[in-house]
Amino acid sequence: MPGMHGTVTAVAAMQRADLLIALGTRFDDRVTGKISSFAPDATVVHADIDPREISKNRTADVPLIGDCREIIAELVAATRIELRTSGAADYAAWWKRIDGWRENYPLGYTWPGDGGLAPQYVIERIGALADPDTRYVSGVGQHQMWAAQFLRFEHPGTWVNSGGLGTMGFAVPAAMGVKLAYPDTLVWAIDGDGSFQMTNQELVTCAVEDVPIKVAIINNGSLGKVRQWQHLFYGERYSNTDLDVRRIPDVVLLAESMGCAGLRCDSKTDVDAVIKKALDINDRPVVIDFVVAKEALVWPMVAAGTSNDEIMAARDMRPLFDGDD
Amino acid sequence: MGSHARTEPSAVIEAPSRPAISGANLLINAMEDAGVEIVFGIPGGAILPAYDPLMDSTSMRHVLVRHEQGAGHAAAGYAQSTGKVGVCMATSGPGATNLVTPLADAYMDSVPVVAITGQVAQAVMGTQAFQEADTCAITKPITKRNYLVTDAADIPRVIADAFYEAANGRPGPVLVDIPKDALQAKVVPTPTSQRARPARRVHDRQLREAARLIRTARQPVLYVGGGVLKARAAAQLKTLAELTGIPVVTTLMARGRSPTRIRSTLACLACTARSPRSLRCSGPIC
Ligand SMILES: Cc1ncc(C[n+]2csc(CCOP(=O)(O)OP(=O)(O)O)c2C)c(N)n1
Ligand SMILES: [Mg+2]
């Protein structure tokens, strides 16, 4: 995944590319970083169904306007002919460089120092204990980024989130829509405590209408993503991002009152057991309150408005900027 | 962009062969014809006439949400996961304004959603009537297209058009605002017509040039977005990635485009690698 919280490898590969084949994508600012320094040496082939997207943010050298399915199929045919008549391409050196980034900057996380639960671990375990058909929906915030990073997706349409608008409150109602479309499939909403408090009343709808979704609240007691910015860019002055004065609401009671099963987990040793318990309850929606460490940060990160070259793999670690990558 | 199309009053009077039917019934029939299975919404004064025949529909299920924002996001969740058009319904004024956030959300992520809103009767529109809001004006910049239906006879054509618009070309949210008197009027519907597919704009020369660039590049990347999922082109993309050996990068909106474990996907990283610095490998997620 490229972008503000993409992997070092994905961001680095795009920055150093000599050819970008952009398919059904829009050079969003969260992906490009500072646009003037985005993929400076790349020639751009851009396929999109909407002509207004072509050369909107980045000039396309070869525009392909139309349905991606048709265009990609035709590109395959044209490339077959090209490779047959003019010889194969050689990307061996490129892959070597990519593998170097992969090896040096894998996606990972550290455990919080205070003994709290690592949010990334919770998400990882949810994914590990689910079958590949499982569908995931997320809210907006740190938990969304960790879900995109640490879940695995095997099929199209199994990851549903609010990307462009970044709408907190998306998860619970959207998960309800997904579950109604696929009643026999496990549907997990990975939600934040802040996002959850915007639309959780739709759990009442889920309970009444028999839509048994599972909700994992990654409860860091804060508007974590905003807090992360305050931590990094506002001198750790946490203005109005704390949600957890006296742990109100009590999510377990709230869930129960809405006709759902409410569970809580705050230690690493209980994570698997609580998830399994949730998987065994199928006659009503289930909400798990995962009480996680407040301090966890989403890495890597490209600070808004800066160049992708300044991507931080972790604090004070800028692999593309500091070294010769 | 949302063209704010006020439909012209129909010139058709009574055609003896076709019986008159209420705008509300035309609406429900048109939604059934569009293949709608599920509608998320909350009733209220202006949309009430539509909720009456909706109760008798055998092919559509209505899910009574607790807030219209939930209706909009539920429709989007349904649409994002199935690729079909998601449908939500709300009354005028506060019902419609509660849909603003999910419509803006669906617009940004190109999600096919049709929203049907009640509007106050045309006789009082523009007078700050009870629960009046200019829904078309409010949603114009956050919908692919919106319609104010002024003549009940147009309802079947407009609904068919709205579903076409939402799903075709670049998908997106479409809103149909129907005044209460149009829902109540008994009319003979104007016939619907099929829309022509837009012409393709790709030329062989451009495809050949792209293929040449692929062959001559030394450091290429396939930068893949949500449009590939919407076009159901995951299989085609896999073929391209395998044929060329070009590394694939998937955006946040394209996660799930292909298994995260194939070698050429940079979305997740080699789990076997150990980081030399403080980062711990997170397990089998590549
Ligand atoms: C409706 C809305 N209001 C405000 C924001 C700004 N915002 C982005 S992330 C965030 C915090 C989200 O908190 P939470 O849901 O608890 O997720 P966390 O980051 O803690 O995982 C806020 C306030 C937003 N994206 N959407
Ligand atoms: Mg939070």
XYZ file of C-alpha atoms and ligand atoms in Angstrom:
638
model
C 0.000 0.000 0.000
C 1.419 3.413 -0.925
C 0.549 6.698 0.717
C 0.713 8.537 3.998
C 0.777 5.264 5.947
C 1.931 2.989 3.167
C 4.871 0.646 3.327
C 8.370 1.971 2.760
C 8.734 -0.447 -0.133
C 5.589 0.702 -1.924
C 6.364 4.379 -1.434
C 10.024 3.963 -2.377
C 9.210 1.930 -5.470
C 6.873 4.645 -6.724
C 9.330 7.430 -5.921
C 12.125 5.694 -7.831
C 10.002 4.338 -10.693
C 10.786 5.207 -14.297
C 7.322 4.080 -15.403
C 4.042 4.291 -13.501
C 1.114 2.401 -14.961
C -1.776 3.949 -13.074
C -4.966 1.909 -13.313
C -8.310 3.184 -11.971
C -6.653 5.517 -9.529
C -6.553 9.262 -9.046
C -3.183 10.404 -7.739
C -4.780 11.388 -4.449
C -2.696 13.705 -2.254
C -2.532 11.058 0.468
C -0.775 8.837 -2.075
C 1.452 11.337 -3.857
C 2.564 13.446 -0.899
C 3.844 16.778 -2.193
C 2.875 16.348 -5.820
C 5.800 18.294 -7.285
C 8.238 15.734 -5.892
C 6.133 12.640 -6.554
C 7.778 9.961 -8.699
C 9.943 12.592 -10.386
C 11.497 10.333 -13.021
C 8.410 8.382 -14.009
C 6.691 8.346 -17.353
C 2.972 7.997 -16.656
C 0.468 5.724 -18.364
C -2.941 6.499 -16.862
C -6.078 4.435 -17.467
C -9.375 5.677 -16.046
C -13.015 5.673 -17.030
C -13.416 9.308 -16.054
C -11.624 11.614 -18.517
C -11.554 14.351 -15.868
C -9.116 12.294 -13.818
C -6.544 12.166 -16.608
C -3.826 14.765 -16.026
C -5.833 16.297 -13.151
C -3.062 15.947 -10.565
C -0.227 14.477 -12.617
C 0.203 14.834 -16.357
C -0.315 11.572 -18.207
C 2.125 10.790 -21.003
C -0.147 8.042 -22.311
C -3.836 8.468 -21.418
C -6.163 5.493 -21.765
C -9.789 6.448 -21.225
C -12.274 3.659 -20.672
C -13.304 0.701 -18.559
C -10.296 -0.782 -16.739
C -11.340 -4.329 -17.435
C -11.302 -3.766 -21.188
C -8.212 -1.599 -21.145
C -6.119 -3.978 -19.069
C -7.146 -6.905 -21.265
C -6.095 -4.930 -24.336
C -2.881 -3.851 -22.673
C -2.109 -7.515 -22.009
C -2.654 -8.314 -25.682
C -0.535 -5.384 -26.877
C 2.240 -6.224 -24.405
C 2.292 -9.878 -25.502
C 2.894 -8.777 -29.071
C 5.516 -6.226 -28.035
C 7.452 -8.698 -25.910
C 7.261 -11.364 -28.609
C 8.478 -9.123 -31.387
C 10.992 -6.952 -29.531
C 12.269 -9.132 -26.719
C 11.495 -9.484 -23.040
C 11.891 -6.744 -20.482
C 14.446 -7.125 -17.727
C 13.559 -5.939 -14.258
C 15.965 -8.128 -12.319
C 18.000 -5.238 -10.914
C 14.778 -3.457 -9.955
C 13.460 -6.453 -8.065
C 16.741 -6.718 -6.241
C 16.384 -3.155 -5.056
C 12.758 -3.757 -4.062
C 13.669 -6.874 -2.147
C 16.266 -4.813 -0.307
C 13.606 -2.365 0.848
C 11.317 -5.212 1.771
C 13.979 -6.825 3.849
C 15.102 -3.683 5.612
C 11.713 -2.104 6.182
C 9.087 -4.774 6.757
C 5.799 -3.730 8.220
C 5.974 -4.211 11.946
C 5.298 -2.726 15.341
C 6.689 -2.526 18.794
C 4.874 -3.495 21.970
C 3.951 -0.565 24.192
C 6.280 -0.068 27.127
C 3.571 0.194 29.779
C 2.376 -3.406 29.407
C -0.726 -2.358 27.483
C -2.163 -4.245 24.563
C -0.711 -3.511 21.104
C -3.599 -2.550 18.798
C -1.809 -4.030 15.800
C -1.642 -7.413 17.536
C -5.400 -7.416 18.124
C -6.079 -6.732 14.442
C -3.546 -9.316 13.360
C -5.205 -11.972 15.541
C -8.686 -11.120 14.265
C -7.365 -11.740 10.756
C -5.525 -14.900 11.741
C -8.620 -16.453 13.335
C -10.897 -15.666 10.387
C -11.258 -17.584 7.153
C -10.246 -15.932 3.864
C -13.832 -15.152 2.847
C -14.266 -12.851 5.828
C -15.275 -9.299 4.971
C -13.845 -6.357 6.851
C -15.156 -2.835 7.298
C -13.396 -0.076 9.188
C -13.964 3.279 10.779
C -11.546 6.154 10.279
C -8.380 6.679 12.237
C -5.321 4.759 13.335
C -7.283 1.521 13.568
C -8.222 1.872 9.884
C -4.580 2.117 8.867
C -3.585 -0.824 11.045
C -6.445 -2.853 9.580
C -5.295 -2.033 6.034
C -1.733 -2.961 7.017
C -2.209 -6.065 9.161
C -5.232 -7.875 7.761
C -4.869 -10.030 4.700
C -7.315 -9.775 1.857
C -7.810 -12.652 -0.506
C -10.761 -11.475 -2.578
C -12.022 -8.243 -4.141
C -14.698 -6.521 -2.076
C -13.557 -7.979 1.240
C -12.178 -4.624 2.434
C -14.694 -1.810 2.736
C -13.727 1.566 4.141
C -14.089 5.306 3.783
C -11.013 6.412 1.880
C -11.638 9.734 0.205
C -13.819 11.508 2.738
C -12.481 9.742 5.814
C -15.855 9.554 7.519
C -15.759 8.542 11.175
C -18.867 6.504 11.897
C -18.693 4.578 8.628
C -17.961 1.151 10.096
C -21.075 -0.027 11.933
C -23.709 0.935 9.336
C -21.508 -0.103 6.399
C -20.869 -3.478 8.052
C -24.633 -3.863 8.381
C -24.966 -3.304 4.612
C -22.226 -5.833 3.875
C -23.731 -8.446 6.187
C -27.166 -8.051 4.605
C -25.582 -8.656 1.204
C -23.611 -11.675 2.486
C -25.596 -13.123 5.399
C -23.559 -16.327 5.502
C -20.177 -14.618 5.615
C -18.343 -13.439 8.692
C -18.328 -9.622 8.730
C -15.949 -7.800 11.089
C -16.111 -4.084 11.701
C -12.769 -2.804 12.976
C -13.787 0.428 14.656
C -12.245 3.157 16.786
C -13.753 4.277 20.064
C -14.287 7.731 18.589
C -15.740 6.533 15.294
C -17.959 4.016 17.086
C -19.594 6.744 19.136
C -20.810 8.488 15.990
C -23.106 5.789 14.591
C -23.240 2.886 17.044
C -27.019 3.170 17.288
C -27.208 1.160 14.074
C -26.339 -1.828 16.251
C -29.935 -1.536 17.414
C -30.984 -1.951 13.792
C -28.632 -4.922 13.460
C -30.076 -6.560 16.578
C -33.708 -5.953 15.609
C -33.254 -6.940 11.955
C -31.140 -9.995 12.768
C -27.873 -8.827 11.229
C -25.208 -10.418 13.442
C -22.069 -8.437 12.653
C -18.948 -8.506 14.825
C -17.473 -5.217 15.981
C -13.957 -4.895 17.373
C -13.466 -1.548 19.044
C -9.798 -0.654 19.130
C -10.305 1.406 22.256
C -7.329 3.653 22.842
C -9.420 6.131 24.782
C -8.653 8.841 22.309
C -9.064 10.329 18.897
C -5.861 8.488 18.198
C -5.054 9.640 14.708
C -5.402 13.275 15.653
C -3.475 12.610 18.837
C -0.681 11.148 16.723
C -0.395 14.440 14.855
C -0.347 16.352 18.124
C 2.334 13.983 19.359
C 4.512 14.457 16.304
C 3.783 17.988 15.147
C 2.244 19.951 18.028
C 4.787 19.385 20.764
C 2.731 16.675 22.500
C 0.032 19.171 23.434
C -3.066 16.969 23.421
C -5.826 19.475 22.906
C -9.237 17.784 23.015
C -8.301 14.330 21.814
C -8.802 12.467 25.096
C -12.021 10.441 25.182
C -11.459 8.319 28.178
C -12.134 10.331 31.292
C -13.581 7.574 33.543
C -14.128 5.202 30.588
C -17.496 6.527 29.565
C -19.399 5.052 27.842
C -19.003 1.542 29.139
C -18.991 -0.137 25.750
C -19.940 -3.547 27.110
C -23.053 -2.208 28.815
C -23.845 -0.061 25.805
C -23.622 -3.088 23.505
C -25.795 -5.201 25.794
C -28.397 -2.452 26.007
C -28.621 -2.455 22.210
C -29.336 -6.172 22.057
C -25.759 -7.228 21.330
C -23.294 -9.361 23.227
C -20.653 -7.186 24.863
C -17.154 -8.510 25.631
C -13.983 -6.881 26.903
C -10.312 -7.699 26.551
C -7.299 -5.844 27.881
C -4.498 -8.379 27.952
C -2.502 -10.193 25.330
C -3.166 -13.607 26.802
C -6.946 -13.196 26.460
C -7.055 -11.918 22.895
C -7.529 -15.247 21.103
C -10.038 -16.564 23.630
C -12.206 -13.460 23.410
C -12.141 -13.462 19.615
C -13.137 -17.149 19.600
C -15.935 -16.431 22.026
C -17.203 -13.712 19.702
C -17.043 -16.099 16.750
C -19.237 -18.556 18.644
C -22.053 -16.067 19.175
C -24.144 -15.883 16.043
C -27.662 -15.123 17.235
C -26.950 -11.415 17.765
C -24.283 -8.838 16.995
C -21.138 -8.940 19.127
C -19.060 -6.003 20.289
C -15.592 -6.501 21.759
C -14.061 -3.634 23.666
C -10.318 -4.108 23.129
C -8.664 -1.799 25.611
C -5.354 -0.960 23.946
C -2.383 1.295 24.599
C -2.954 4.958 23.862
C 0.629 5.586 22.793
C 0.776 3.367 19.708
C 1.589 5.241 16.516
C 0.950 4.320 12.888
C 4.175 3.762 10.979
C 5.411 4.325 8.347
C 4.261 7.895 7.878
C 4.644 10.639 5.308
C 3.716 13.907 7.039
C 1.002 15.791 5.150
C 2.382 18.227 2.594
C 5.887 16.789 2.592
C 7.605 14.762 -0.091
C 7.261 10.996 -0.150
C 11.062 10.975 -0.049
C 10.754 11.965 3.590
C 8.792 8.854 4.537
C 9.503 7.872 8.127
C 9.727 4.118 8.699
C 9.601 4.921 12.392
C 10.502 7.917 14.518
C 13.686 9.619 13.252
C 14.139 7.031 10.551
C 13.866 8.331 7.005
C 15.245 5.636 4.735
C 14.913 7.458 1.408
C 15.984 10.851 2.681
C 18.844 10.004 5.016
C 20.581 7.249 3.137
C 21.056 6.509 -0.522
C 18.297 3.874 -0.193
C -21.080 16.639 -11.995
C -24.515 16.897 -10.434
C -26.674 18.497 -13.038
C -29.714 19.877 -11.384
C -32.337 18.765 -13.833
C -35.876 19.975 -13.298
C -38.027 17.678 -15.404
C -40.536 19.206 -17.758
C -44.228 18.608 -17.070
C -45.477 15.764 -19.202
C -47.735 16.582 -22.098
C -49.317 13.155 -21.978
C -52.924 13.216 -20.826
C -54.878 10.029 -20.425
C -53.969 7.265 -22.869
C -56.940 4.932 -22.817
C -54.894 1.735 -23.072
C -52.727 2.362 -20.001
C -54.286 2.819 -16.564
C -53.443 5.709 -14.277
C -51.253 4.806 -11.304
C -49.905 6.815 -8.380
C -46.427 8.299 -8.446
C -45.633 6.300 -5.315
C -46.587 3.046 -7.017
C -44.585 4.001 -10.077
C -41.613 4.603 -7.819
C -41.840 1.229 -6.115
C -42.382 -0.560 -9.441
C -39.423 1.230 -10.986
C -37.204 0.270 -8.045
C -38.290 -3.345 -8.385
C -37.586 -3.180 -12.108
C -34.108 -1.877 -11.317
C -33.492 -5.073 -9.334
C -33.431 -3.486 -5.889
C -33.349 -6.097 -3.124
C -32.854 -3.930 -0.092
C -33.607 -0.353 0.891
C -32.268 1.420 3.985
C -34.306 4.304 5.274
C -36.601 6.138 7.655
C -40.083 7.407 6.725
C -41.488 10.872 7.345
C -44.206 13.173 6.073
C -43.026 13.935 2.558
C -41.934 10.393 1.659
C -44.871 8.677 3.385
C -46.837 8.014 0.190
C -43.932 5.872 -1.048
C -43.745 3.871 2.168
C -47.307 2.631 1.732
C -46.805 0.569 -1.468
C -43.274 -0.317 -0.277
C -44.935 -2.334 2.471
C -46.488 -4.631 -0.157
C -43.352 -5.205 -2.207
C -42.393 -8.855 -2.237
C -38.988 -8.417 -3.843
C -37.655 -5.533 -1.754
C -36.789 -5.575 1.921
C -36.780 -2.279 3.799
C -34.423 -1.968 6.757
C -35.519 0.660 9.233
C -32.324 2.351 10.400
C -31.981 4.650 13.430
C -30.379 7.580 11.619
C -30.350 8.425 7.906
C -26.545 8.619 7.949
C -26.660 4.919 8.792
C -28.941 4.321 5.803
C -26.474 5.984 3.452
C -23.408 4.149 4.779
C -25.285 0.835 4.832
C -26.201 1.359 1.177
C -22.538 2.126 0.459
C -21.343 -0.970 2.333
C -23.773 -3.079 0.341
C -22.614 -1.436 -2.891
C -18.880 -1.578 -2.173
C -18.981 -5.262 -1.347
C -21.362 -6.431 -4.086
C -20.717 -3.965 -6.904
C -24.490 -3.474 -7.137
C -26.275 -0.168 -6.545
C -27.069 0.502 -2.873
C -30.334 2.259 -2.093
C -31.394 4.580 0.717
C -34.538 6.551 1.337
C -35.341 9.552 3.523
C -37.922 12.191 4.049
C -37.524 15.880 3.196
C -35.570 18.430 5.251
C -33.718 16.757 8.150
C -34.032 13.302 6.589
C -32.328 14.531 3.451
C -29.686 16.610 5.239
C -28.766 13.575 7.336
C -27.846 11.882 4.056
C -25.322 14.576 3.175
C -22.344 12.870 4.843
C -22.842 9.421 3.303
C -23.522 10.944 -0.115
C -20.301 12.961 0.074
C -18.549 9.801 1.216
C -19.900 7.771 -1.708
C -19.009 10.562 -4.133
C -15.380 10.622 -2.989
C -15.018 6.844 -3.249
C -17.073 6.474 -6.463
C -19.639 4.167 -4.854
C -22.891 3.513 -6.743
C -25.720 4.638 -4.471
C -29.210 5.871 -5.276
C -30.889 8.075 -2.649
C -34.592 8.759 -2.865
C -35.841 11.688 -0.852
C -39.284 13.097 -0.272
C -39.780 16.798 -0.890
C -42.527 19.152 0.271
C -45.420 19.634 -2.159
C -44.635 21.795 -5.158
C -47.308 24.315 -4.166
C -45.267 25.271 -1.083
C -41.728 24.746 -2.326
C -39.626 27.829 -1.734
C -41.764 29.089 1.153
C -39.788 27.562 4.023
C -42.564 25.069 4.404
C -42.359 22.575 7.267
C -39.354 20.289 6.750
C -38.353 21.976 3.546
C -34.742 22.027 2.404
C -33.444 22.531 -1.111
C -32.045 19.017 -1.272
C -30.938 19.211 -4.893
C -28.987 22.405 -4.262
C -27.394 21.010 -1.100
C -26.345 17.733 -2.714
C -25.348 19.072 -6.115
C -21.580 19.140 -5.442
C -21.596 15.728 -3.684
C -23.628 13.676 -6.145
C -22.750 12.464 -9.600
C -26.166 13.673 -10.629
C -29.414 14.650 -8.987
C -32.989 15.059 -10.150
C -36.035 16.920 -8.941
C -39.077 15.143 -10.341
C -41.900 17.583 -10.908
C -44.238 15.320 -12.847
C -45.218 11.916 -11.501
C -45.324 10.515 -15.016
C -41.563 10.949 -15.227
C -40.819 8.789 -12.186
C -40.160 5.492 -14.048
C -37.844 7.167 -16.558
C -35.964 9.141 -13.911
C -35.530 6.141 -11.606
C -34.238 3.990 -14.478
C -31.896 6.807 -15.436
C -30.702 7.273 -11.856
C -29.757 3.610 -11.509
C -27.973 3.719 -14.852
C -26.029 6.842 -13.874
C -25.048 5.460 -10.480
C -23.649 2.243 -11.907
C -22.244 3.199 -15.286
C -19.152 5.097 -16.301
C -17.442 6.196 -13.119
C -19.863 5.012 -10.433
C -21.212 7.439 -7.871
C -24.179 8.564 -5.802
C -27.317 9.831 -7.512
C -30.210 11.496 -5.693
C -33.849 11.659 -6.778
C -35.956 14.235 -4.939
C -39.716 13.731 -5.322
C -42.289 16.235 -4.032
C -45.149 14.748 -2.070
C -47.774 15.798 -4.608
C -45.891 13.938 -7.344
C -45.935 10.799 -5.212
C -49.669 11.199 -4.677
C -50.690 12.149 -8.229
C -52.297 9.497 -10.407
C -50.844 9.564 -13.879
C -50.089 7.579 -16.978
C -46.322 7.053 -17.038
C -44.087 8.172 -19.870
C -42.270 5.227 -21.397
C -38.671 4.562 -20.354
C -35.975 4.170 -22.926
C -32.679 2.330 -22.890
C -29.556 4.449 -22.777
C -26.782 3.931 -25.280
C -23.356 2.894 -24.057
C -20.791 5.682 -24.284
C -18.193 5.296 -26.979
C -14.740 3.964 -26.158
C -11.853 6.378 -26.337
C -8.807 4.095 -26.410
C -6.708 3.963 -29.543
C -4.419 1.165 -30.633
C -1.576 3.626 -30.986
C -1.777 4.487 -27.282
C -1.906 0.825 -26.297
C 1.152 0.096 -28.453
C 2.979 3.017 -26.874
C 2.113 1.755 -23.385
C 3.356 -1.716 -24.317
C 6.583 -0.260 -25.661
C 7.104 1.670 -22.421
C 6.570 -1.533 -20.454
C 9.251 -3.296 -22.463
C 11.794 -0.495 -22.272
C 11.256 0.497 -18.646
C 13.832 -0.529 -16.092
C 11.937 0.370 -12.929
C 8.196 0.133 -13.604
C 5.374 0.021 -11.050
C 1.699 -0.889 -11.490
C -0.126 1.693 -9.386
C -3.562 0.178 -8.819
C -6.597 1.959 -7.408
C -10.195 1.242 -6.484
C -11.280 1.607 -10.116
C -9.804 -1.808 -10.858
C -12.126 -3.382 -8.287
C -15.113 -1.419 -9.553
C -14.422 -2.575 -13.105
C -14.113 -6.178 -11.830
C -10.734 -6.308 -13.489
C -8.785 -8.194 -10.790
C -8.271 -11.211 -13.055
C -7.078 -9.069 -15.961
C -4.686 -7.250 -13.656
C -3.285 -10.514 -12.354
C -2.586 -11.584 -15.940
C -0.816 -8.307 -16.660
C 1.276 -8.543 -13.492
C 2.266 -12.132 -14.235
C 2.980 -11.519 -17.901
C 5.213 -8.531 -17.243
C 6.603 -9.237 -13.770
C 6.010 -5.627 -12.804
C 5.590 -4.984 -9.063
C 2.088 -4.011 -7.968
C 1.178 -1.310 -5.496
C -2.435 -1.205 -4.306
C -3.983 1.886 -2.759
C -6.151 1.879 0.359
C -9.224 1.616 -1.870
C -7.852 -1.310 -3.837
C -6.962 -3.581 -0.919
C -8.429 -6.994 -1.660
C -7.714 -6.530 -5.335
C -5.574 -9.644 -5.237
C -4.303 -11.983 -2.569
C -1.839 -10.029 -0.452
C 0.581 -12.918 -0.658
C 1.603 -12.986 -4.308
C 5.195 -12.034 -4.796
C 4.638 -8.965 -6.883
C 2.434 -7.259 -4.320
C 4.168 -4.570 -2.339
C 1.108 -3.942 -0.268
C 2.472 -6.163 2.415
C 6.043 -7.041 2.980
C 8.130 -10.151 3.291
C 7.460 -11.581 6.698
C 10.576 -13.673 6.615
C 12.741 -10.606 6.698
C 13.917 -9.443 10.068
C 14.257 -5.756 10.579
C 17.710 -4.639 11.669
C 16.190 -1.861 13.719
C 13.535 -1.808 16.364
C 10.686 -2.930 14.127
C 9.497 -6.420 14.849
C 8.277 -8.608 12.070
C 4.574 -8.947 12.434
C 4.069 -12.485 11.287
C 2.644 -14.108 8.188
C 0.941 -11.172 6.582
C 2.746 -10.724 3.334
C -16.775 12.830 11.011
C -15.344 13.103 11.280
N -14.981 14.043 12.196
C -13.671 14.284 12.445
C -12.697 13.617 11.768
C -11.219 13.912 12.050
N -10.583 12.703 12.595
C -9.866 11.839 11.818
S -9.348 10.482 12.641
C -10.040 11.043 14.081
C -9.928 10.226 15.327
C -10.607 8.921 15.201
O -10.702 8.353 16.489
P -11.042 6.823 16.651
O -12.259 6.478 15.892
O -11.056 6.516 18.104
O -9.827 6.125 15.912
P -8.291 5.992 16.346
O -7.527 6.953 15.511
O -8.193 6.288 17.800
O -7.946 4.580 15.996
C -10.670 12.283 13.894
C -11.326 13.066 14.956
C -13.121 12.678 10.805
N -12.246 11.989 10.056
N -14.432 12.422 10.590
Mg -9.552 5.883 19.347
